[in-house]
Amino acid sequence: MDMKLQNDFCEHEMTTKQNVEQITKDEVWENLKANLEALEKPKNLLLLGSLGTGKSSFINTVITALTGKYKYHADVGRGSKHNTIGLHMIPSAEYWNPENKEIKTQNLPNFIIGLDASLSESNEENSVNKELMRLIINGQLPQNCDLFYLNNKLKNGEKINIRRNLQMTTVDIIIVVLSAENDLTPDTLLYDIYKETKFETKNIPVFFWVLTNVDKSNLAKKGLEEKKNDICSIMNIEPYKVLMCSNYQPDHKPSIKKDIKILEFLTKVNSLYYNGPSIRVKGS
């Protein structure tokens, strides 16, 4: 086989693979749309995790997979630099504005970000103020409120004003973000969050987990799968509730394969199964 014929063959193979991936993405997107149309309203997704795990980057990655364009909808910090100082919601109307009017109205999720380990109720570095956490999950704090200020007031025993209209920002789903570069064991922050939502008999949000930065991890595929299995074992969750992914960067080219994984995950997160009452559990 001469060089030209070999190149033509390789190009044909690549084109065929891309076509198959695009067809798969279209099918996944149709499933997601049908799922979203069955919802009464968009779900509110709260992103939780320690500093530098990629919470904001993951939000930008999801929106990139949906729109095909990378934008800084969520501010991205720099590793250990704290970048989440207020309770910030990114409503679907902010990132979803397609020209096609037929798909303009979609119950795509609203993203909420703002709680991490720097908001502690003591001198413990990795603890979190449980009262502040409850207020966030129950949608009782206004957008863009200064969480550090409120946290300090609670530490000093002062009362804070809370909202009574809980419909807009009440959390439906919690997505816990971990980095594949770090130790997989959930730290005190994540344990406190998980324990708090299961305390006594009450409605709780549904939990999903995201393991980001798999492209930066030194682990091979088998090692990453072991991390995923460990998360499932430690937190007692099903494997389908854990997504392993790498985040988009501004200079990255679109990846159909990555988009498919993201859209499939969104389909699970926004499943009609979770449109009814939240899961009820008994206190431990």
mmCIF file of C-alpha atoms in Angstrom:
data_model
loop_
_atom_site.group_PDB
_atom_site.id
_atom_site.type_symbol
_atom_site.label_atom_id
_atom_site.label_comp_id
_atom_site.label_asym_id
_atom_site.label_seq_id
_atom_site.Cartn_x
_atom_site.Cartn_y
_atom_site.Cartn_z
ATOM 1 C CA MET A 1 0.000 0.000 0.000
ATOM 2 C CA ASP A 2 1.524 3.316 -1.093
ATOM 3 C CA MET A 3 1.614 6.352 1.211
ATOM 4 C CA LYS A 4 -1.271 8.227 -0.464
ATOM 5 C CA LEU A 5 -3.560 5.203 -0.352
ATOM 6 C CA GLN A 6 -2.656 4.621 3.291
ATOM 7 C CA ASN A 7 -3.422 8.247 4.159
ATOM 8 C CA ASP A 8 -6.745 8.074 2.331
ATOM 9 C CA PHE A 9 -7.636 4.911 4.224
ATOM 10 C CA CYS A 10 -6.760 6.498 7.593
ATOM 11 C CA GLU A 11 -8.809 9.601 6.776
ATOM 12 C CA HIS A 12 -11.757 7.406 5.810
ATOM 13 C CA GLU A 13 -11.473 5.460 9.072
ATOM 14 C CA MET A 14 -11.332 8.691 11.087
ATOM 15 C CA THR A 15 -14.312 10.188 9.238
ATOM 16 C CA THR A 16 -16.352 7.027 9.772
ATOM 17 C CA LYS A 17 -15.545 7.039 13.497
ATOM 18 C CA GLN A 18 -16.491 10.718 13.807
ATOM 19 C CA ASN A 19 -19.769 10.110 11.966
ATOM 20 C CA VAL A 20 -20.642 7.235 14.287
ATOM 21 C CA GLU A 21 -19.797 9.356 17.344
ATOM 22 C CA GLN A 22 -21.911 12.249 16.024
ATOM 23 C CA ILE A 23 -24.874 9.930 15.458
ATOM 24 C CA THR A 24 -24.479 8.640 19.012
ATOM 25 C CA LYS A 25 -24.308 12.195 20.364
ATOM 26 C CA ASP A 26 -27.471 13.132 18.454
ATOM 27 C CA GLU A 27 -29.273 10.134 19.940
ATOM 28 C CA VAL A 28 -28.108 10.987 23.460
ATOM 29 C CA TRP A 29 -29.162 14.610 22.965
ATOM 30 C CA GLU A 30 -32.644 13.484 21.840
ATOM 31 C CA ASN A 31 -32.946 11.325 24.959
ATOM 32 C CA LEU A 32 -31.903 14.268 27.118
ATOM 33 C CA LYS A 33 -34.429 16.581 25.445
ATOM 34 C CA ALA A 34 -37.245 14.074 25.980
ATOM 35 C CA ASN A 35 -36.170 13.777 29.593
ATOM 36 C CA LEU A 36 -36.127 17.540 30.093
ATOM 37 C CA GLU A 37 -39.514 18.018 28.449
ATOM 38 C CA ALA A 38 -41.025 15.591 30.955
ATOM 39 C CA LEU A 39 -39.893 17.753 33.883
ATOM 40 C CA GLU A 40 -42.234 20.327 35.361
ATOM 41 C CA LYS A 41 -39.397 22.803 35.888
ATOM 42 C CA PRO A 42 -35.579 22.932 35.746
ATOM 43 C CA LYS A 43 -33.651 21.162 38.476
ATOM 44 C CA ASN A 44 -31.391 23.133 40.812
ATOM 45 C CA LEU A 45 -27.956 21.499 40.989
ATOM 46 C CA LEU A 46 -25.660 22.405 43.893
ATOM 47 C CA LEU A 47 -21.953 21.783 43.213
ATOM 48 C CA LEU A 48 -19.951 20.919 46.341
ATOM 49 C CA GLY A 49 -16.315 20.068 46.889
ATOM 50 C CA SER A 50 -13.013 21.183 48.327
ATOM 51 C CA LEU A 51 -10.813 23.923 46.900
ATOM 52 C CA GLY A 52 -9.252 23.184 43.531
ATOM 53 C CA THR A 53 -11.374 20.154 42.648
ATOM 54 C CA GLY A 54 -12.771 21.806 39.521
ATOM 55 C CA LYS A 55 -16.354 22.728 40.458
ATOM 56 C CA SER A 56 -16.493 25.853 38.305
ATOM 57 C CA SER A 57 -14.555 24.183 35.500
ATOM 58 C CA PHE A 58 -17.044 21.312 35.501
ATOM 59 C CA ILE A 59 -19.979 23.716 35.171
ATOM 60 C CA ASN A 60 -18.249 25.389 32.219
ATOM 61 C CA THR A 61 -17.573 21.945 30.733
ATOM 62 C CA VAL A 62 -21.228 20.898 30.964
ATOM 63 C CA ILE A 63 -22.363 24.136 29.354
ATOM 64 C CA THR A 64 -19.750 23.699 26.603
ATOM 65 C CA ALA A 65 -21.084 20.207 25.866
ATOM 66 C CA LEU A 66 -24.591 21.659 25.590
ATOM 67 C CA THR A 67 -23.835 24.767 23.551
ATOM 68 C CA GLY A 68 -20.631 23.897 21.701
ATOM 69 C CA LYS A 69 -19.024 27.125 22.941
ATOM 70 C CA TYR A 70 -16.683 27.617 25.901
ATOM 71 C CA LYS A 71 -17.394 30.627 28.105
ATOM 72 C CA TYR A 72 -16.558 31.514 31.702
ATOM 73 C CA HIS A 73 -20.094 31.165 33.039
ATOM 74 C CA ALA A 74 -18.564 30.108 36.363
ATOM 75 C CA ASP A 75 -15.397 31.848 37.546
ATOM 76 C CA VAL A 76 -12.456 29.482 37.673
ATOM 77 C CA GLY A 77 -9.994 29.688 40.563
ATOM 78 C CA ARG A 78 -6.329 28.819 40.455
ATOM 79 C CA GLY A 79 -5.691 25.679 42.462
ATOM 80 C CA SER A 80 -5.557 26.599 46.124
ATOM 81 C CA LYS A 81 -6.820 30.146 45.503
ATOM 82 C CA HIS A 82 -10.324 30.508 46.896
ATOM 83 C CA ASN A 83 -12.667 31.787 44.222
ATOM 84 C CA THR A 84 -16.122 31.118 45.660
ATOM 85 C CA ILE A 85 -16.992 33.954 48.025
ATOM 86 C CA GLY A 86 -20.708 34.268 47.338
ATOM 87 C CA LEU A 87 -23.691 32.054 46.659
ATOM 88 C CA HIS A 88 -23.949 32.161 42.895
ATOM 89 C CA MET A 89 -26.646 30.691 40.676
ATOM 90 C CA ILE A 90 -26.221 30.221 36.943
ATOM 91 C CA PRO A 91 -29.770 29.861 35.583
ATOM 92 C CA SER A 92 -30.331 28.006 32.332
ATOM 93 C CA ALA A 93 -31.544 31.231 30.694
ATOM 94 C CA GLU A 94 -28.041 32.626 31.175
ATOM 95 C CA TYR A 95 -26.334 29.986 29.042
ATOM 96 C CA TRP A 96 -29.088 28.536 26.851
ATOM 97 C CA ASN A 97 -30.277 30.829 24.055
ATOM 98 C CA PRO A 98 -30.309 28.885 20.766
ATOM 99 C CA GLU A 99 -31.495 30.443 17.524
ATOM 100 C CA ASN A 100 -33.837 27.507 16.914
ATOM 101 C CA LYS A 101 -37.037 28.497 18.732
ATOM 102 C CA GLU A 102 -38.247 24.885 18.790
ATOM 103 C CA ILE A 103 -35.500 23.935 21.239
ATOM 104 C CA LYS A 104 -35.260 27.302 22.992
ATOM 105 C CA THR A 105 -37.564 26.278 25.816
ATOM 106 C CA GLN A 106 -35.855 23.471 27.671
ATOM 107 C CA ASN A 107 -35.824 22.594 31.343
ATOM 108 C CA LEU A 108 -32.043 22.587 31.448
ATOM 109 C CA PRO A 109 -30.604 22.704 34.972
ATOM 110 C CA ASN A 110 -29.704 25.734 37.045
ATOM 111 C CA PHE A 111 -26.264 25.503 38.649
ATOM 112 C CA ILE A 112 -25.582 26.706 42.201
ATOM 113 C CA ILE A 113 -22.091 27.065 43.608
ATOM 114 C CA GLY A 114 -20.804 28.557 46.842
ATOM 115 C CA LEU A 115 -20.116 26.112 49.659
ATOM 116 C CA ASP A 116 -16.660 24.766 50.408
ATOM 117 C CA ALA A 117 -14.261 23.983 53.208
ATOM 118 C CA SER A 118 -13.346 27.603 53.913
ATOM 119 C CA LEU A 119 -16.787 28.097 55.470
ATOM 120 C CA SER A 120 -16.166 26.305 58.745
ATOM 121 C CA GLU A 121 -17.878 26.643 62.093
ATOM 122 C CA SER A 122 -14.658 26.180 64.046
ATOM 123 C CA ASN A 123 -10.915 26.230 63.517
ATOM 124 C CA GLU A 124 -11.097 22.886 61.755
ATOM 125 C CA GLU A 125 -9.797 23.467 58.255
ATOM 126 C CA ASN A 126 -12.037 20.906 56.574
ATOM 127 C CA SER A 127 -15.278 21.321 58.505
ATOM 128 C CA VAL A 128 -18.304 23.295 57.375
ATOM 129 C CA ASN A 129 -20.915 25.384 59.137
ATOM 130 C CA LYS A 130 -23.873 23.003 59.206
ATOM 131 C CA GLU A 131 -26.445 25.742 59.724
ATOM 132 C CA LEU A 132 -25.135 27.629 56.711
ATOM 133 C CA MET A 133 -25.208 24.410 54.712
ATOM 134 C CA ARG A 134 -28.847 23.777 55.614
ATOM 135 C CA LEU A 135 -29.824 27.305 54.592
ATOM 136 C CA ILE A 136 -28.147 26.850 51.206
ATOM 137 C CA ILE A 137 -29.727 23.447 50.538
ATOM 138 C CA ASN A 138 -33.181 24.726 51.543
ATOM 139 C CA GLY A 139 -32.897 27.789 49.305
ATOM 140 C CA GLN A 140 -33.142 30.262 52.182
ATOM 141 C CA LEU A 141 -30.281 32.547 51.181
ATOM 142 C CA PRO A 142 -30.368 35.169 48.414
ATOM 143 C CA GLN A 143 -28.130 34.930 45.389
ATOM 144 C CA ASN A 144 -24.702 36.549 45.581
ATOM 145 C CA CYS A 145 -24.881 36.849 49.363
ATOM 146 C CA ASP A 146 -21.518 37.040 51.109
ATOM 147 C CA LEU A 147 -21.081 33.580 52.607
ATOM 148 C CA PHE A 148 -17.964 34.537 54.556
ATOM 149 C CA TYR A 149 -19.846 37.383 56.230
ATOM 150 C CA LEU A 150 -22.798 35.132 57.098
ATOM 151 C CA ASN A 151 -20.461 32.402 58.305
ATOM 152 C CA ASN A 152 -18.715 34.799 60.682
ATOM 153 C CA LYS A 153 -22.068 36.025 62.024
ATOM 154 C CA LEU A 154 -23.110 32.456 62.779
ATOM 155 C CA LYS A 155 -19.753 31.791 64.461
ATOM 156 C CA ASN A 156 -20.373 34.787 66.729
ATOM 157 C CA GLY A 157 -23.853 33.558 67.641
ATOM 158 C CA GLU A 158 -25.628 36.278 65.658
ATOM 159 C CA LYS A 159 -28.864 35.711 63.758
ATOM 160 C CA ILE A 160 -29.079 36.138 60.011
ATOM 161 C CA ASN A 161 -32.060 36.990 57.854
ATOM 162 C CA ILE A 162 -33.384 34.111 55.795
ATOM 163 C CA ARG A 163 -35.716 33.952 52.827
ATOM 164 C CA ARG A 164 -39.160 32.434 53.081
ATOM 165 C CA ASN A 165 -39.761 31.865 49.366
ATOM 166 C CA LEU A 166 -38.020 28.542 48.886
ATOM 167 C CA GLN A 167 -39.256 27.658 45.404
ATOM 168 C CA MET A 168 -36.565 29.348 43.341
ATOM 169 C CA THR A 169 -33.303 28.086 44.795
ATOM 170 C CA THR A 170 -34.192 25.003 46.824
ATOM 171 C CA VAL A 171 -31.602 22.370 45.962
ATOM 172 C CA ASP A 172 -32.912 19.313 44.096
ATOM 173 C CA ILE A 173 -29.641 17.529 43.428
ATOM 174 C CA ILE A 174 -26.193 17.703 45.018
ATOM 175 C CA ILE A 175 -23.197 16.971 42.816
ATOM 176 C CA VAL A 176 -20.046 16.341 44.824
ATOM 177 C CA VAL A 177 -16.891 17.097 42.838
ATOM 178 C CA LEU A 178 -13.606 15.313 43.557
ATOM 179 C CA SER A 179 -10.326 15.544 41.671
ATOM 180 C CA ALA A 180 -8.629 12.424 40.326
ATOM 181 C CA GLU A 181 -5.339 14.106 41.226
ATOM 182 C CA ASN A 182 -6.161 13.991 44.946
ATOM 183 C CA ASP A 183 -6.860 11.316 47.528
ATOM 184 C CA LEU A 184 -10.247 9.799 46.793
ATOM 185 C CA THR A 185 -11.425 9.560 50.404
ATOM 186 C CA PRO A 186 -14.081 12.264 51.006
ATOM 187 C CA ASP A 187 -12.797 14.827 53.490
ATOM 188 C CA THR A 188 -14.636 16.142 56.535
ATOM 189 C CA LEU A 189 -16.548 18.657 54.435
ATOM 190 C CA LEU A 190 -18.087 15.998 52.212
ATOM 191 C CA TYR A 191 -18.755 13.677 55.125
ATOM 192 C CA ASP A 192 -20.516 16.453 57.047
ATOM 193 C CA ILE A 193 -22.667 17.282 54.033
ATOM 194 C CA TYR A 194 -23.630 13.674 53.470
ATOM 195 C CA LYS A 195 -24.318 13.094 57.174
ATOM 196 C CA GLU A 196 -26.356 16.277 57.518
ATOM 197 C CA THR A 197 -28.695 15.443 54.652
ATOM 198 C CA LYS A 198 -29.378 12.024 56.167
ATOM 199 C CA PHE A 199 -29.925 13.246 59.721
ATOM 200 C CA GLU A 200 -33.394 12.336 61.029
ATOM 201 C CA THR A 201 -36.270 11.448 58.678
ATOM 202 C CA LYS A 202 -36.656 14.162 56.065
ATOM 203 C CA ASN A 203 -36.539 14.921 52.371
ATOM 204 C CA ILE A 204 -33.025 15.027 50.991
ATOM 205 C CA PRO A 205 -31.572 15.984 47.624
ATOM 206 C CA VAL A 206 -30.349 13.235 45.339
ATOM 207 C CA PHE A 207 -26.565 12.728 45.325
ATOM 208 C CA PHE A 208 -24.334 12.361 42.267
ATOM 209 C CA TRP A 209 -20.532 12.399 42.146
ATOM 210 C CA VAL A 210 -18.051 13.716 39.585
ATOM 211 C CA LEU A 211 -14.390 12.697 39.444
ATOM 212 C CA THR A 212 -12.677 15.453 37.448
ATOM 213 C CA ASN A 213 -9.175 15.899 36.023
ATOM 214 C CA VAL A 214 -8.846 12.265 34.959
ATOM 215 C CA ASP A 215 -6.574 13.497 32.154
ATOM 216 C CA LYS A 216 -4.177 14.950 34.749
ATOM 217 C CA SER A 217 -4.121 11.892 36.982
ATOM 218 C CA ASN A 218 -1.091 9.604 37.076
ATOM 219 C CA LEU A 219 -3.385 6.601 37.392
ATOM 220 C CA ALA A 220 -4.080 4.270 34.494
ATOM 221 C CA LYS A 221 -7.641 3.444 33.448
ATOM 222 C CA LYS A 222 -7.767 0.530 35.896
ATOM 223 C CA GLY A 223 -6.684 2.770 38.764
ATOM 224 C CA LEU A 224 -9.360 5.330 37.922
ATOM 225 C CA GLU A 225 -12.011 2.623 37.875
ATOM 226 C CA GLU A 226 -10.804 1.514 41.304
ATOM 227 C CA LYS A 227 -11.210 5.093 42.549
ATOM 228 C CA LYS A 228 -14.745 5.142 41.202
ATOM 229 C CA ASN A 229 -15.544 1.823 42.867
ATOM 230 C CA ASP A 230 -14.083 3.066 46.154
ATOM 231 C CA ILE A 231 -16.332 6.144 46.036
ATOM 232 C CA CYS A 232 -19.360 3.917 45.452
ATOM 233 C CA SER A 233 -18.359 1.673 48.344
ATOM 234 C CA ILE A 234 -17.548 4.473 50.804
ATOM 235 C CA MET A 235 -20.680 6.520 50.067
ATOM 236 C CA ASN A 236 -22.968 3.550 49.352
ATOM 237 C CA ILE A 237 -24.094 4.754 45.913
ATOM 238 C CA GLU A 238 -24.668 3.098 42.542
ATOM 239 C CA PRO A 239 -21.867 3.298 39.916
ATOM 240 C CA TYR A 240 -24.097 5.139 37.414
ATOM 241 C CA LYS A 241 -24.168 8.096 39.803
ATOM 242 C CA VAL A 242 -20.423 8.675 39.380
ATOM 243 C CA LEU A 243 -19.035 10.456 36.312
ATOM 244 C CA MET A 244 -15.332 10.363 35.459
ATOM 245 C CA CYS A 245 -14.350 13.192 33.141
ATOM 246 C CA SER A 246 -11.775 15.764 32.118
ATOM 247 C CA ASN A 247 -12.796 19.412 32.005
ATOM 248 C CA TYR A 248 -12.781 21.595 28.928
ATOM 249 C CA GLN A 249 -10.274 24.442 28.803
ATOM 250 C CA PRO A 250 -10.673 27.603 26.677
ATOM 251 C CA ASP A 251 -8.119 26.380 24.114
ATOM 252 C CA HIS A 252 -9.375 22.779 23.902
ATOM 253 C CA LYS A 253 -10.962 21.485 20.719
ATOM 254 C CA PRO A 254 -14.491 20.043 20.985
ATOM 255 C CA SER A 255 -14.601 16.342 21.802
ATOM 256 C CA ILE A 256 -17.704 14.434 20.718
ATOM 257 C CA LYS A 257 -16.721 11.544 22.971
ATOM 258 C CA LYS A 258 -16.473 13.854 25.995
ATOM 259 C CA ASP A 259 -19.769 15.539 25.105
ATOM 260 C CA ILE A 260 -21.527 12.171 24.959
ATOM 261 C CA LYS A 261 -20.408 11.292 28.509
ATOM 262 C CA ILE A 262 -21.535 14.688 29.811
ATOM 263 C CA LEU A 263 -24.937 14.526 28.087
ATOM 264 C CA GLU A 264 -25.520 10.972 29.302
ATOM 265 C CA PHE A 265 -24.721 12.112 32.838
ATOM 266 C CA LEU A 266 -27.137 15.045 32.527
ATOM 267 C CA THR A 267 -29.833 12.650 31.351
ATOM 268 C CA LYS A 268 -29.402 10.631 34.544
ATOM 269 C CA VAL A 269 -29.281 13.738 36.728
ATOM 270 C CA ASN A 270 -32.455 15.167 35.196
ATOM 271 C CA SER A 271 -34.298 11.869 35.042
ATOM 272 C CA LEU A 272 -38.064 11.979 35.343
ATOM 273 C CA TYR A 273 -37.629 9.496 38.198
ATOM 274 C CA TYR A 274 -36.439 12.404 40.340
ATOM 275 C CA ASN A 275 -39.287 14.736 39.352
ATOM 276 C CA GLY A 276 -41.462 13.588 42.241
ATOM 277 C CA PRO A 277 -40.793 13.908 45.970
ATOM 278 C CA SER A 278 -37.196 13.669 47.099
ATOM 279 C CA ILE A 279 -35.962 10.367 48.486
ATOM 280 C CA ARG A 280 -36.963 9.817 52.107
ATOM 281 C CA VAL A 281 -34.548 8.172 54.495
ATOM 282 C CA LYS A 282 -34.576 7.279 58.164
ATOM 283 C CA GLY A 283 -32.090 8.901 60.467
ATOM 284 C CA SER A 284 -29.072 6.894 61.486
#
